[in-house]
Amino acid sequence: MDLFALTAHQIMELIASGATSPVEVAAAVRARISAVNDRTNAFIRTYQESPVGASPMPIPIGIKDNICVKGRLVTCASRILKDFCPPYDAAVIEKIRAVGGVILGSLNMDEFAFGSSSETSAYGIVRNPWDLERVPGGSSGGSAAAVAAGEAVWALGSDTGGSIRQPASFCGVVGLKPTYGRVSRYGLIAFGSSLDQIGPITKDVTDCARLLNIIAGFDRRDSTSVDLPVPDYALSLRRDVKGLRIGIPKEYFIAGIQPEVQAAVMAAVAFFRKEGAIIKDISLPHTEYAVATYYIAATAEASSNLARFDGVEFGLRAVPEKSRKAGIVDMYEETRARGFGDEAKRRIMLGTYVLSAGYYDAYYLRALKARTLIKNDLDKAFVDCDIILSPTAPTTAFRIGEKASDPLAMYLSDIFTIPANLAGVPALSLPCGFDSAGLPIGLQLMAAPFAEEKIFSTAFAYEQAHGWHTKRARLDL
Amino acid sequence: MITNETVKYIASLSRLHIEEDRLPVFRAELESILQYIDQLAKLEVANVPPTSHVFQMENVFRDDVVAPSLTPAEAMSFAIDQHSGHYKVPKVIE
Amino acid sequence: MDFETVIGLEVHLQLNTATKIFCACRNDFGLPANTCVCPVCLGLPGTLPVLNRMVLRSGMKVGLALNCTINTFVKFDRKNYYYPDLPKGYQISQFDFPIAKKGFLDFITGGQEKRIGITRAHMEEDAGKLIHDDAVNATLVDYNRTGTPLIEIVSEPELRSAQEAYDYLSALKLTLQYLNVSDCDMEKGSLRCDANVSIRPKGEEKLGTRTELKNMNSFSAVKRAIEHEAERQARLVFSGGSVVQQTLLWNEEKSVTVPMRSKEQAHDYRYFPEPDLVPFTLTEAAIAAVRGELPELPFVRLRRMVAQYGIMDYDAIILVSDRAFADFFEAAALTGVDVKSLVNWMNGPLMKELKERRCRVTDLKLKPLDLAALVRRVNDGTISNLAAKDILADIVDSGKDVDLVIREQGLAQVSDEDELGKIVDDILKEHPQVVEQIRSGKANAAGFLVGQAMKRMQGKANPKILNEFIQRRVMHV
C-alpha cells in the first residue's frame, strides 16, 4: 500500500518497526500533493519542512488557512490578508511542533470560513476527491479533501457551524468538533468567537482520538479555554456499546433529507441496537430555530471580528482610483470592498444589521435567548442519553455551483451540525456508507460537554464493524 | 422590508463600498435571509436568559507580570506602509 | 432670562499597573513608537485578550472610593467603530454591567460642601496615538498606548459652574491619588476629562441640548472651556438660535471651541458581549476585602483632622492635598509636639522646601521625628526661627539629627546671663543716648540695642530673652 494512503497510527507502527522513516513518509505525501493537488485544489501553498529526528509523532499534517503558523502566510483564503505572516504560532501549532509534526502547508477553505462548499475561496474552488464535479463541503473543504485524497495524513480544520463535520461527511473522512474550550483558539483567526473550535480531520477514529490528544488542553492565552485534564482518548477506543443510551432526535429526520442518507443512518441505528445499545426516540424541539439563531449570532460576531481587516496595519490596502486625495474612510471602504468576497460582505452586513441601533433586541438579543433554548434541549437530552445520533448533513456532496447563487439554501445545509456549536457540545462525523452515486454519507455523533471519550468509543465500535474508512477516493474523472 | 438606503447605511457602518448597481442584489439577498430569520419572532423568549458564552465560566485572569513585547523589526514586519517606526496611513483629517 | 449651566464630566484614568489590560506588554509611556506592542495589543488576527487581575482590583478600589455599588456580576462588551488608533476595529469596554455604579463624591467648593453623583465607573482599553505628519502628508500611528488600562468615571450632570467642575476634578484627582492606582497626571494624559455642557433657564427641570467638549489638557483648561461654551450657548439662545448636539474641540491657544472636522458618522457602536472574555463574579467577601484595604480618603481625613487636631479647614486642606504629606504630619504630631506650630512648619517652610525641589515629602531624607524635634527646639527657645529654617534646609537633604546640627554649627541661642550681661553692658555704654530714650518712656527704642547685641553675638541670642534683659538693665543700672 502507498504510504500516503495510510493512517497516522499505521505509519507510526511502520516507523517503529523500521519499515519506513519520517523522511520517507513526508516525501511520499509531498509526491502525492504534487500528483493530485491540481485536481483537488486542497492546498493553497505548501512548505518544505523536514521531520525533526526522533520525535514522538512526526506525521505530515495539513493546516487550514485560518490557523496562524509563525512566519508563514495566512490568508483565510481571502484577498484581504495579502502578504500577512503572523509573528506567532497558534497554540495548536505549538502542540503539533512539540510532537514533531511536519507542517505540509495551508489548506483551502471558504473565505473566512463563510460557507459550506469551499466555493468562496479567493484561491479557487476545492473539488471533492470522490467526484471532482462536486463540492467537498465547507468551510474546511481543503482539509477534508486533502485527507481523503492522501495529500495529508491528517489535517486541522475549524468548525463554527459544521465546518469540520460537513466536509468530513462529504469527503468520507472522520472529523471532530471538540467541546467548546477543549482546544485553545489562540491563533485561530476568529469567525464566530463563541462558536469556533479547532478540530481534527483524519482517516479513521483512532487517528482522530490521537490528534485530539495532541491539540487539546488548557491555554492561559484563551480565556474560554477550559482547565480540565485531557484524558488519553486512545483508551476510549473500545468496541463495547452494550447499554449505551443513544438518542435519535425526530427533528433530524425531516422532509428534504436524501433517502439514501436516511437509510444509511437508520442502518447504523439498527447496528447499535443489535450490539446492545439502548435506542431512544427523543425530541429537540427548538431545532427548527437553530439556523436562524446561528446566522444572527455568528454573523454579529463575525462583523466585529473582521473589522480589523481595514488596511491600516497589515494585509491589503486599496484606495479609490478616481480620487487622488483619498482620506482614511475612502481607504477603509475601498480596501474592504476589494478585499472581501460577496459572501463575506453579506455576512458582515447581516451581522452589522442585527447589532445596529433599533434591531439589537429584535434580532441579536432574541437569538441569544433562542440559543439558550437550543442548548437547554441538548442539556436535557443528555440527561437520558449518552450519544445523540443523526445524519451529519441532509445530503451527500452537491454539485459545484448548485447552491452558490442561493445563500439561504446553502445555510440550510448546516441544519444538523449547527446545534452542537450553539450548545458547545462535541460532535463527530464518520463515514457510514455511500449513496448510489458513490458519494460518502456521514453519521454524526454528539455527546455532552467534555464527553469526547463516549463519542470515540461509539464511533470506533461502528467503524471497526463496517470498514467504510478503508475505502479511498480514486480521484479520477 | 429593507431598502437600498438601509443597505447603504449598513455598508457604510461596515466600511464597505458597494457600487450602486450592486445594492439591489445585496438588498434582495439580505431580505430573503432576514425573512427566514424572522421566524425567531414566533419564539416565546420573555423569561429566557440570553446565552452569550456557552459555558458558565468566570473569573479568568492574567497576573500583572511583564513579558517581552515584539522587537521593532517584528512589529513592522507586516506593516503595509511605515515611516520612522510608525504605521503610516492616509491622512485622518483632510 | 437667567441661565443655569449644567455640566457632567467623563474622566478617563490610566491605571499604573505593570502591564496592559489584556496583554503582558509593559504599561509605560515615553518609549519609542511601537516598541511596547505585541500581537494582542496590535489586534493581529487570531489573538485573544486575557484580563489583567490588577485592573479589576483597581476598578473595585476606584468604585468603592467613589461610594459606588460594586456590581457582583461584571462583563466586558465590544464597542465597534473604525479609527486607525483602534487596531481591532472595536474597543473592549463595558456596557451594561460595569464594575461600579451609583456613587458620589463629596468635596468643598465655594467654601461649602457639595455632593456630586457618580453615574458609573467602567474598565476599558486605551487606544493608540495618531500623529498627523504634514511632511509626509499622512497620519502616523503609534500603538504603544493601545491596551493601557483605563477606568472611565462618569458623573451625573449635577455640576452647575465651571468652578464647581474644577473643584470636583481636583477632589476626584486627590481621591484617586490616595488610592495609588494612577499617576493622575493630566499633562501626561494619564488623567483626561471630557465635559458635557448644556444650559437651561433657571428653575427649568428639563435638560437642554448638550455639547461634548474634548481636548482640554489641564483642569484650568476644562474650566475655561466650560465657561466659554456656556457663554457661547447663552449667546446663541439669546440671539434666537438653538444649541446643536455636537462634539467640540477646545483650542487652548485661541481659547475657543471648534466643531470636530472629521465626518462624524451617526454613532452606532453596536455594543455586544465580548465573546473572548468570560464574565467576572465578585463575592461580597472579595469586595469587603478590597474595601478594607482602602486608605482613609481625603475628604474624610480632612474632617477628622480638623476635629482631632483643632486645626483650621484651610490648613487641613493643604495637609491632605498629598496623602504622604498628611501622613508625615500625623506621624510628627504623634510625638506630642505643639500641633499648631507643627502645622505652620509643615505648610510654610517645609512646603517651600518641597516646592523648590519639586518633590514629595517621601523623597526627602527628613523624617517626621526630625521635624518634630526641630519644632520643639524652636518652641523651647534653643534655636531661633531663622536658625531653624537654615537647619531645615540642611536636614531635608542630609537627614541629620537636629540636635547634632545645632551643636555642630553652634546654632544654640545664648541664654547664659553672665555672657549676655557682659555684652549688653558694653552696648549700653556705647549708646548712652538710646538708654536715655528708653528711660524717658520710649520702650521700643530697645529694639535698636537688641539688634546691636544680636549682631555682636552673630544671631545666637534668643531675641526674647535679650529684649527682657536689656529692659531690666536699662531700668536698674
Tab-separated table of N, CA, C and O in Angstrom, chain A residues 84 179-180 194 223-226 286 288-289 291-293 296 311-315 317 326 328 331-333 336-337 342 346 348-350 352-353 363 366 368-372 375 408 411-412 422-424 449, chain B residues 1-2 6-7 10-18 22 26 29-30 32-34 36-46 48-52 54-55 57 60 70 78-81 87-92:
chain	number	residue	atom	x	y	z
A	84	PHE	N	0.272	38.627	4.703
A	84	PHE	CA	0.365	38.672	6.161
A	84	PHE	C	0.991	37.401	6.723
A	84	PHE	O	0.445	36.311	6.591
A	179	THR	N	-15.515	19.822	22.245
A	179	THR	CA	-16.259	20.691	23.161
A	179	THR	C	-15.665	22.092	23.110
A	179	THR	O	-14.439	22.243	23.064
A	180	TYR	N	-16.529	23.122	23.131
A	180	TYR	CA	-16.034	24.494	23.159
A	180	TYR	C	-15.134	24.680	24.385
A	180	TYR	O	-15.527	24.347	25.507
A	194	SER	N	-17.684	32.775	19.862
A	194	SER	CA	-18.356	31.967	20.885
A	194	SER	C	-18.734	30.586	20.348
A	194	SER	O	-19.331	29.789	21.069
A	223	SER	N	-9.105	32.870	27.194
A	223	SER	CA	-9.937	32.920	28.410
A	223	SER	C	-11.081	31.924	28.373
A	223	SER	O	-11.659	31.595	29.406
A	224	THR	N	-11.453	31.442	27.184
A	224	THR	CA	-12.562	30.490	27.091
A	224	THR	C	-12.059	29.049	27.058
A	224	THR	O	-12.850	28.112	26.918
A	225	SER	N	-10.744	28.886	27.170
A	225	SER	CA	-10.172	27.541	27.224
A	225	SER	C	-10.441	26.962	28.609
A	225	SER	O	-10.372	27.661	29.612
A	226	VAL	N	-10.800	25.676	28.654
A	226	VAL	CA	-11.248	25.092	29.913
A	226	VAL	C	-10.109	24.326	30.586
A	226	VAL	O	-9.411	23.539	29.936
A	286	HIS	N	-36.451	22.772	19.625
A	286	HIS	CA	-36.078	24.072	19.046
A	286	HIS	C	-35.124	23.974	17.865
A	286	HIS	O	-34.550	24.962	17.432
A	288	GLU	N	-35.645	23.657	14.785
A	288	GLU	CA	-36.004	24.447	13.600
A	288	GLU	C	-35.504	25.885	13.680
A	288	GLU	O	-35.414	26.569	12.676
A	289	TYR	N	-35.177	26.355	14.903
A	289	TYR	CA	-34.702	27.732	15.052
A	289	TYR	C	-33.174	27.843	15.002
A	289	TYR	O	-32.619	28.932	15.086
A	291	VAL	N	-30.820	27.335	12.712
A	291	VAL	CA	-30.129	28.018	11.610
A	291	VAL	C	-30.289	29.531	11.740
A	291	VAL	O	-29.319	30.288	11.612
A	292	ALA	N	-31.501	29.978	12.037
A	292	ALA	CA	-31.729	31.420	12.184
A	292	ALA	C	-30.915	31.981	13.348
A	292	ALA	O	-30.259	33.025	13.235
A	293	THR	N	-30.938	31.250	14.456
A	293	THR	CA	-30.175	31.670	15.636
A	293	THR	C	-28.685	31.784	15.314
A	293	THR	O	-28.031	32.769	15.627
A	296	ILE	N	-27.617	34.727	13.058
A	296	ILE	CA	-27.574	36.020	13.754
A	296	ILE	C	-26.333	36.092	14.646
A	296	ILE	O	-25.525	37.008	14.544
A	311	GLY	N	-6.956	47.634	6.328
A	311	GLY	CA	-5.901	48.267	5.536
A	311	GLY	C	-4.998	49.207	6.306
A	311	GLY	O	-4.222	49.944	5.717
A	312	VAL	N	-5.101	49.199	7.643
A	312	VAL	CA	-4.257	50.111	8.427
A	312	VAL	C	-2.889	49.505	8.706
A	312	VAL	O	-1.868	50.056	8.312
A	313	GLU	N	-2.899	48.351	9.407
A	313	GLU	CA	-1.621	47.770	9.820
A	313	GLU	C	-1.078	46.763	8.807
A	313	GLU	O	0.074	46.835	8.411
A	314	PHE	N	-1.910	45.770	8.473
A	314	PHE	CA	-1.426	44.597	7.742
A	314	PHE	C	-2.413	44.236	6.646
A	314	PHE	O	-3.549	44.730	6.636
A	315	GLY	N	-2.005	43.347	5.765
A	315	GLY	CA	-2.906	42.855	4.732
A	315	GLY	C	-3.033	43.822	3.566
A	315	GLY	O	-2.124	44.584	3.262
A	317	ARG	N	-4.279	46.962	1.281
A	317	ARG	CA	-4.773	48.335	1.359
A	317	ARG	C	-5.101	48.787	-0.057
A	317	ARG	O	-4.307	48.585	-0.970
A	326	ALA	N	-7.372	60.593	-1.351
A	326	ALA	CA	-8.231	59.700	-0.581
A	326	ALA	C	-7.955	59.863	0.905
A	326	ALA	O	-6.807	59.863	1.347
A	328	ILE	N	-8.977	58.630	5.028
A	328	ILE	CA	-8.939	57.335	5.689
A	328	ILE	C	-10.224	56.534	5.444
A	328	ILE	O	-10.171	55.319	5.252
A	331	MET	N	-10.194	54.958	2.124
A	331	MET	CA	-9.276	53.816	2.137
A	331	MET	C	-9.944	52.595	2.765
A	331	MET	O	-9.885	51.495	2.215
A	332	TYR	N	-10.601	52.795	3.904
A	332	TYR	CA	-11.303	51.682	4.541
A	332	TYR	C	-12.284	51.026	3.568
A	332	TYR	O	-12.313	49.816	3.398
A	333	GLU	N	-13.116	51.851	2.974
A	333	GLU	CA	-14.224	51.315	2.188
A	333	GLU	C	-13.737	50.620	0.927
A	333	GLU	O	-14.290	49.603	0.511
A	336	ARG	N	-11.863	47.208	1.936
A	336	ARG	CA	-12.779	46.141	2.316
A	336	ARG	C	-13.664	45.707	1.146
A	336	ARG	O	-14.014	44.532	1.025
A	337	ALA	N	-13.975	46.662	0.271
A	337	ALA	CA	-14.766	46.302	-0.915
A	337	ALA	C	-13.974	45.381	-1.828
A	337	ALA	O	-14.501	44.403	-2.367
A	342	ASP	N	-18.108	38.335	-1.960
A	342	ASP	CA	-19.516	38.675	-1.746
A	342	ASP	C	-20.108	38.022	-0.499
A	342	ASP	O	-20.876	38.637	0.234
A	346	ARG	N	-21.811	39.904	2.555
A	346	ARG	CA	-23.166	39.621	3.019
A	346	ARG	C	-23.184	39.381	4.522
A	346	ARG	O	-24.010	39.918	5.243
A	348	ILE	N	-20.939	40.179	6.813
A	348	ILE	CA	-20.561	41.366	7.590
A	348	ILE	C	-21.756	42.312	7.683
A	348	ILE	O	-22.073	42.840	8.754
A	349	MET	N	-22.461	42.492	6.570
A	349	MET	CA	-23.603	43.411	6.593
A	349	MET	C	-24.752	42.859	7.438
A	349	MET	O	-25.386	43.595	8.184
A	350	LEU	N	-24.991	41.552	7.318
A	350	LEU	CA	-26.048	40.940	8.127
A	350	LEU	C	-25.733	41.104	9.619
A	350	LEU	O	-26.588	41.490	10.421
A	352	THR	N	-23.762	43.292	11.022
A	352	THR	CA	-23.836	44.706	11.394
A	352	THR	C	-25.294	45.105	11.611
A	352	THR	O	-25.633	45.805	12.567
A	353	TYR	N	-26.138	44.618	10.720
A	353	TYR	CA	-27.564	44.954	10.796
A	353	TYR	C	-28.188	44.460	12.096
A	353	TYR	O	-28.877	45.214	12.782
A	363	TYR	N	-33.312	41.130	16.978
A	363	TYR	CA	-32.528	40.070	16.347
A	363	TYR	C	-31.473	39.479	17.279
A	363	TYR	O	-31.550	38.320	17.667
A	366	ARG	N	-32.655	38.380	20.859
A	366	ARG	CA	-33.584	37.274	20.678
A	366	ARG	C	-32.836	35.986	20.289
A	366	ARG	O	-33.148	34.892	20.772
A	368	LEU	N	-29.752	35.245	21.107
A	368	LEU	CA	-29.036	34.730	22.287
A	368	LEU	C	-29.998	33.963	23.203
A	368	LEU	O	-29.610	33.003	23.866
A	369	LYS	N	-31.244	34.405	23.232
A	369	LYS	CA	-32.244	33.701	24.049
A	369	LYS	C	-32.638	32.379	23.387
A	369	LYS	O	-32.783	31.361	24.071
A	370	ALA	N	-32.788	32.414	22.071
A	370	ALA	CA	-33.084	31.170	21.351
A	370	ALA	C	-31.934	30.186	21.550
A	370	ALA	O	-32.145	28.972	21.675
A	371	ARG	N	-30.731	30.727	21.619
A	371	ARG	CA	-29.565	29.862	21.847
A	371	ARG	C	-29.698	29.133	23.184
A	371	ARG	O	-29.357	27.945	23.296
A	372	THR	N	-30.191	29.835	24.170
A	372	THR	CA	-30.425	29.205	25.478
A	372	THR	C	-31.394	28.027	25.335
A	372	THR	O	-31.155	26.943	25.888
A	375	LYS	N	-29.729	25.113	23.553
A	375	LYS	CA	-28.765	24.487	24.459
A	375	LYS	C	-29.509	23.663	25.522
A	375	LYS	O	-29.094	22.543	25.840
A	408	LEU	N	-29.309	31.310	1.161
A	408	LEU	CA	-30.151	30.697	2.186
A	408	LEU	C	-30.162	29.168	2.077
A	408	LEU	O	-30.050	28.457	3.083
A	411	TYR	N	-27.118	27.929	3.609
A	411	TYR	CA	-27.156	27.979	5.078
A	411	TYR	C	-27.928	26.779	5.638
A	411	TYR	O	-27.569	26.212	6.665
A	412	LEU	N	-29.003	26.406	4.956
A	412	LEU	CA	-29.866	25.345	5.483
A	412	LEU	C	-29.189	23.974	5.455
A	412	LEU	O	-29.615	23.050	6.138
A	422	LEU	N	-23.936	25.787	18.864
A	422	LEU	CA	-24.714	26.676	19.730
A	422	LEU	C	-24.685	26.203	21.171
A	422	LEU	O	-24.722	26.999	22.096
A	423	ALA	N	-24.611	24.873	21.362
A	423	ALA	CA	-24.617	24.311	22.716
A	423	ALA	C	-23.211	24.025	23.238
A	423	ALA	O	-23.045	23.652	24.390
A	424	GLY	N	-22.210	24.162	22.393
A	424	GLY	CA	-20.823	23.955	22.823
A	424	GLY	C	-20.420	22.501	22.970
A	424	GLY	O	-19.329	22.194	23.444
A	449	PRO	N	-20.987	17.936	26.987
A	449	PRO	CA	-19.704	18.636	27.036
A	449	PRO	C	-18.613	17.765	27.676
A	449	PRO	O	-18.850	17.124	28.700
B	1	MET	N	-39.417	45.502	3.061
B	1	MET	CA	-38.750	45.468	4.362
B	1	MET	C	-37.500	46.342	4.377
B	1	MET	O	-37.514	47.445	4.890
B	2	ILE	N	-36.420	45.834	3.827
B	2	ILE	CA	-35.239	46.699	3.827
B	2	ILE	C	-35.061	47.330	2.450
B	2	ILE	O	-35.351	46.727	1.425
B	6	THR	N	-31.146	51.370	3.348
B	6	THR	CA	-30.701	50.609	4.524
B	6	THR	C	-29.404	49.868	4.210
B	6	THR	O	-28.469	49.868	5.011
B	7	VAL	N	-29.359	49.251	3.046
B	7	VAL	CA	-28.149	48.529	2.656
B	7	VAL	C	-26.966	49.492	2.620
B	7	VAL	O	-25.877	49.190	3.107
B	10	ILE	N	-25.953	50.312	6.226
B	10	ILE	CA	-25.257	49.172	6.831
B	10	ILE	C	-23.859	49.021	6.218
B	10	ILE	O	-22.879	48.767	6.918
B	11	ALA	N	-23.787	49.224	4.902
B	11	ALA	CA	-22.481	49.116	4.237
B	11	ALA	C	-21.543	50.193	4.759
B	11	ALA	O	-20.357	49.933	4.981
B	12	SER	N	-22.067	51.378	4.991
B	12	SER	CA	-21.178	52.432	5.468
B	12	SER	C	-20.774	52.192	6.918
B	12	SER	O	-19.626	52.431	7.292
B	13	LEU	N	-21.691	51.652	7.729
B	13	LEU	CA	-21.308	51.264	9.094
B	13	LEU	C	-20.232	50.179	9.066
B	13	LEU	O	-19.368	50.121	9.929
B	14	SER	N	-20.312	49.311	8.062
B	14	SER	CA	-19.354	48.202	7.924
B	14	SER	C	-18.117	48.622	7.150
B	14	SER	O	-17.248	47.788	6.899
B	15	ARG	N	-18.074	49.894	6.744
B	15	ARG	CA	-16.954	50.399	5.935
B	15	ARG	C	-16.717	49.536	4.690
B	15	ARG	O	-15.610	49.067	4.424
B	16	LEU	N	-17.822	49.323	3.970
B	16	LEU	CA	-17.755	48.563	2.718
B	16	LEU	C	-18.295	49.459	1.609
B	16	LEU	O	-19.423	49.945	1.705
B	17	HIS	N	-17.512	49.670	0.598
B	17	HIS	CA	-18.026	50.422	-0.538
B	17	HIS	C	-18.809	49.458	-1.435
B	17	HIS	O	-18.274	48.451	-1.871
B	18	ILE	N	-20.077	49.765	-1.664
B	18	ILE	CA	-20.894	48.929	-2.551
B	18	ILE	C	-21.292	49.779	-3.748
B	18	ILE	O	-21.847	50.878	-3.569
B	22	ARG	N	-24.943	47.240	-7.454
B	22	ARG	CA	-24.936	46.012	-6.651
B	22	ARG	C	-25.899	46.105	-5.467
B	22	ARG	O	-26.226	45.094	-4.842
B	26	PHE	N	-27.650	42.866	-3.177
B	26	PHE	CA	-27.442	42.646	-1.745
B	26	PHE	C	-28.745	42.839	-0.976
B	26	PHE	O	-29.041	42.127	-0.025
B	29	GLU	N	-30.846	39.683	-1.335
B	29	GLU	CA	-30.279	38.551	-0.590
B	29	GLU	C	-30.467	38.749	0.916
B	29	GLU	O	-30.886	37.834	1.632
B	30	LEU	N	-30.171	39.950	1.378
B	30	LEU	CA	-30.323	40.212	2.807
B	30	LEU	C	-31.785	40.086	3.214
B	30	LEU	O	-32.099	39.545	4.266
B	32	SER	N	-34.093	38.182	1.909
B	32	SER	CA	-34.557	36.796	1.999
B	32	SER	C	-33.993	36.118	3.255
B	32	SER	O	-34.675	35.340	3.913
B	33	ILE	N	-32.763	36.470	3.613
B	33	ILE	CA	-32.195	35.898	4.846
B	33	ILE	C	-32.945	36.434	6.068
B	33	ILE	O	-33.294	35.684	6.985
B	34	LEU	N	-33.217	37.732	6.052
B	34	LEU	CA	-33.920	38.321	7.201
B	34	LEU	C	-35.325	37.756	7.332
B	34	LEU	O	-35.810	37.551	8.445
B	36	TYR	N	-36.197	34.782	6.568
B	36	TYR	CA	-36.036	33.463	7.180
B	36	TYR	C	-35.785	33.611	8.684
B	36	TYR	O	-36.389	32.914	9.514
B	37	ILE	N	-34.899	34.543	9.021
B	37	ILE	CA	-34.525	34.764	10.419
B	37	ILE	C	-35.714	35.213	11.253
B	37	ILE	O	-35.801	34.928	12.455
B	38	ASP	N	-36.652	35.893	10.603
B	38	ASP	CA	-37.821	36.419	11.314
B	38	ASP	C	-38.660	35.346	11.990
B	38	ASP	O	-39.501	35.656	12.837
B	39	GLN	N	-38.443	34.090	11.647
B	39	GLN	CA	-39.186	33.027	12.318
B	39	GLN	C	-38.910	33.022	13.827
B	39	GLN	O	-39.717	32.518	14.601
B	40	LEU	N	-37.787	33.602	14.241
B	40	LEU	CA	-37.491	33.662	15.673
B	40	LEU	C	-38.528	34.480	16.416
B	40	LEU	O	-38.707	34.330	17.626
B	41	ALA	N	-39.228	35.360	15.683
B	41	ALA	CA	-40.253	36.191	16.317
B	41	ALA	C	-41.356	35.327	16.931
B	41	ALA	O	-42.035	35.741	17.857
B	42	LYS	N	-41.493	34.108	16.415
B	42	LYS	CA	-42.524	33.205	16.939
B	42	LYS	C	-42.191	32.686	18.339
B	42	LYS	O	-43.056	32.255	19.077
B	43	LEU	N	-40.906	32.693	18.661
B	43	LEU	CA	-40.469	32.097	19.927
B	43	LEU	C	-40.899	32.943	21.115
B	43	LEU	O	-40.785	34.161	21.100
B	44	GLU	N	-41.346	32.275	22.153
B	44	GLU	CA	-41.652	32.967	23.410
B	44	GLU	C	-40.353	33.025	24.220
B	44	GLU	O	-39.873	32.004	24.719
B	45	VAL	N	-39.758	34.207	24.332
B	45	VAL	CA	-38.447	34.296	24.990
B	45	VAL	C	-38.417	35.282	26.156
B	45	VAL	O	-37.362	35.573	26.699
B	46	ALA	N	-39.597	35.776	26.536
B	46	ALA	CA	-39.628	36.842	27.549
B	46	ALA	C	-38.837	36.473	28.810
B	46	ALA	O	-38.122	37.296	29.365
B	48	VAL	N	-36.547	34.021	29.107
B	48	VAL	CA	-35.382	33.196	28.819
B	48	VAL	C	-34.126	34.059	28.925
B	48	VAL	O	-34.045	35.119	28.321
B	49	PRO	N	-33.143	33.625	29.701
B	49	PRO	CA	-31.905	34.410	29.756
B	49	PRO	C	-31.093	34.219	28.476
B	49	PRO	O	-31.145	33.156	27.861
B	50	PRO	N	-30.364	35.243	28.045
B	50	PRO	CA	-29.545	35.104	26.840
B	50	PRO	C	-28.281	34.287	27.114
B	50	PRO	O	-27.766	34.289	28.230
B	51	THR	N	-27.804	33.575	26.105
B	51	THR	CA	-26.531	32.855	26.213
B	51	THR	C	-25.513	33.547	25.310
B	51	THR	O	-25.614	33.468	24.095
B	52	SER	N	-24.575	34.269	25.930
B	52	SER	CA	-23.509	34.856	25.113
B	52	SER	C	-22.240	34.021	25.214
B	52	SER	O	-21.396	34.026	24.341
B	54	VAL	N	-21.188	29.996	26.109
B	54	VAL	CA	-21.931	28.749	26.154
B	54	VAL	C	-21.772	28.022	27.484
B	54	VAL	O	-22.665	27.333	27.935
B	55	PHE	N	-20.617	28.208	28.141
B	55	PHE	CA	-20.454	27.589	29.458
B	55	PHE	C	-20.348	28.665	30.516
B	55	PHE	O	-19.888	29.767	30.255
B	57	MET	N	-18.447	29.868	32.589
B	57	MET	CA	-17.096	30.085	33.113
B	57	MET	C	-17.013	31.517	33.605
B	57	MET	O	-17.699	32.385	33.092
B	60	VAL	N	-11.544	34.545	34.738
B	60	VAL	CA	-10.274	34.113	34.145
B	60	VAL	C	-9.364	35.326	34.039
B	60	VAL	O	-9.692	36.303	33.370
B	70	LEU	N	7.066	42.636	21.129
B	70	LEU	CA	7.719	42.343	19.853
B	70	LEU	C	8.947	43.246	19.693
B	70	LEU	O	8.982	44.358	20.214
B	78	PHE	N	5.013	43.209	9.203
B	78	PHE	CA	3.811	43.027	8.382
B	78	PHE	C	3.182	44.361	8.003
B	78	PHE	O	2.077	44.387	7.455
B	79	ALA	N	3.865	45.472	8.339
B	79	ALA	CA	3.277	46.794	8.089
B	79	ALA	C	3.067	47.010	6.595
B	79	ALA	O	3.944	46.731	5.784
B	80	ILE	N	1.895	47.518	6.235
B	80	ILE	CA	1.609	47.835	4.833
B	80	ILE	C	2.474	49.012	4.405
B	80	ILE	O	3.049	49.035	3.329
B	81	ASP	N	2.561	50.004	5.280
B	81	ASP	CA	3.343	51.196	4.991
B	81	ASP	C	3.872	51.687	6.330
B	81	ASP	O	3.196	51.568	7.356
B	87	TYR	N	3.306	52.985	11.928
B	87	TYR	CA	2.460	52.552	10.822
B	87	TYR	C	1.938	53.818	10.152
B	87	TYR	O	1.550	54.770	10.835
B	88	LYS	N	1.953	53.795	8.826
B	88	LYS	CA	1.587	55.010	8.096
B	88	LYS	C	0.271	54.771	7.363
B	88	LYS	O	0.109	53.765	6.680
B	89	VAL	N	-0.668	55.698	7.524
B	89	VAL	CA	-1.976	55.570	6.875
B	89	VAL	C	-2.337	56.890	6.189
B	89	VAL	O	-1.749	57.930	6.501
B	90	PRO	N	-3.293	56.857	5.270
B	90	PRO	CA	-3.743	58.115	4.668
B	90	PRO	C	-4.215	59.078	5.752
B	90	PRO	O	-4.674	58.658	6.812
B	91	LYS	N	-4.105	60.337	5.469
B	91	LYS	CA	-4.455	61.379	6.448
B	91	LYS	C	-5.845	61.190	7.031
B	91	LYS	O	-6.807	60.957	6.318
B	92	VAL	N	-5.904	61.294	8.343
B	92	VAL	CA	-7.175	61.098	9.022
B	92	VAL	C	-8.048	62.351	8.924
B	92	VAL	O	-9.233	62.284	8.711
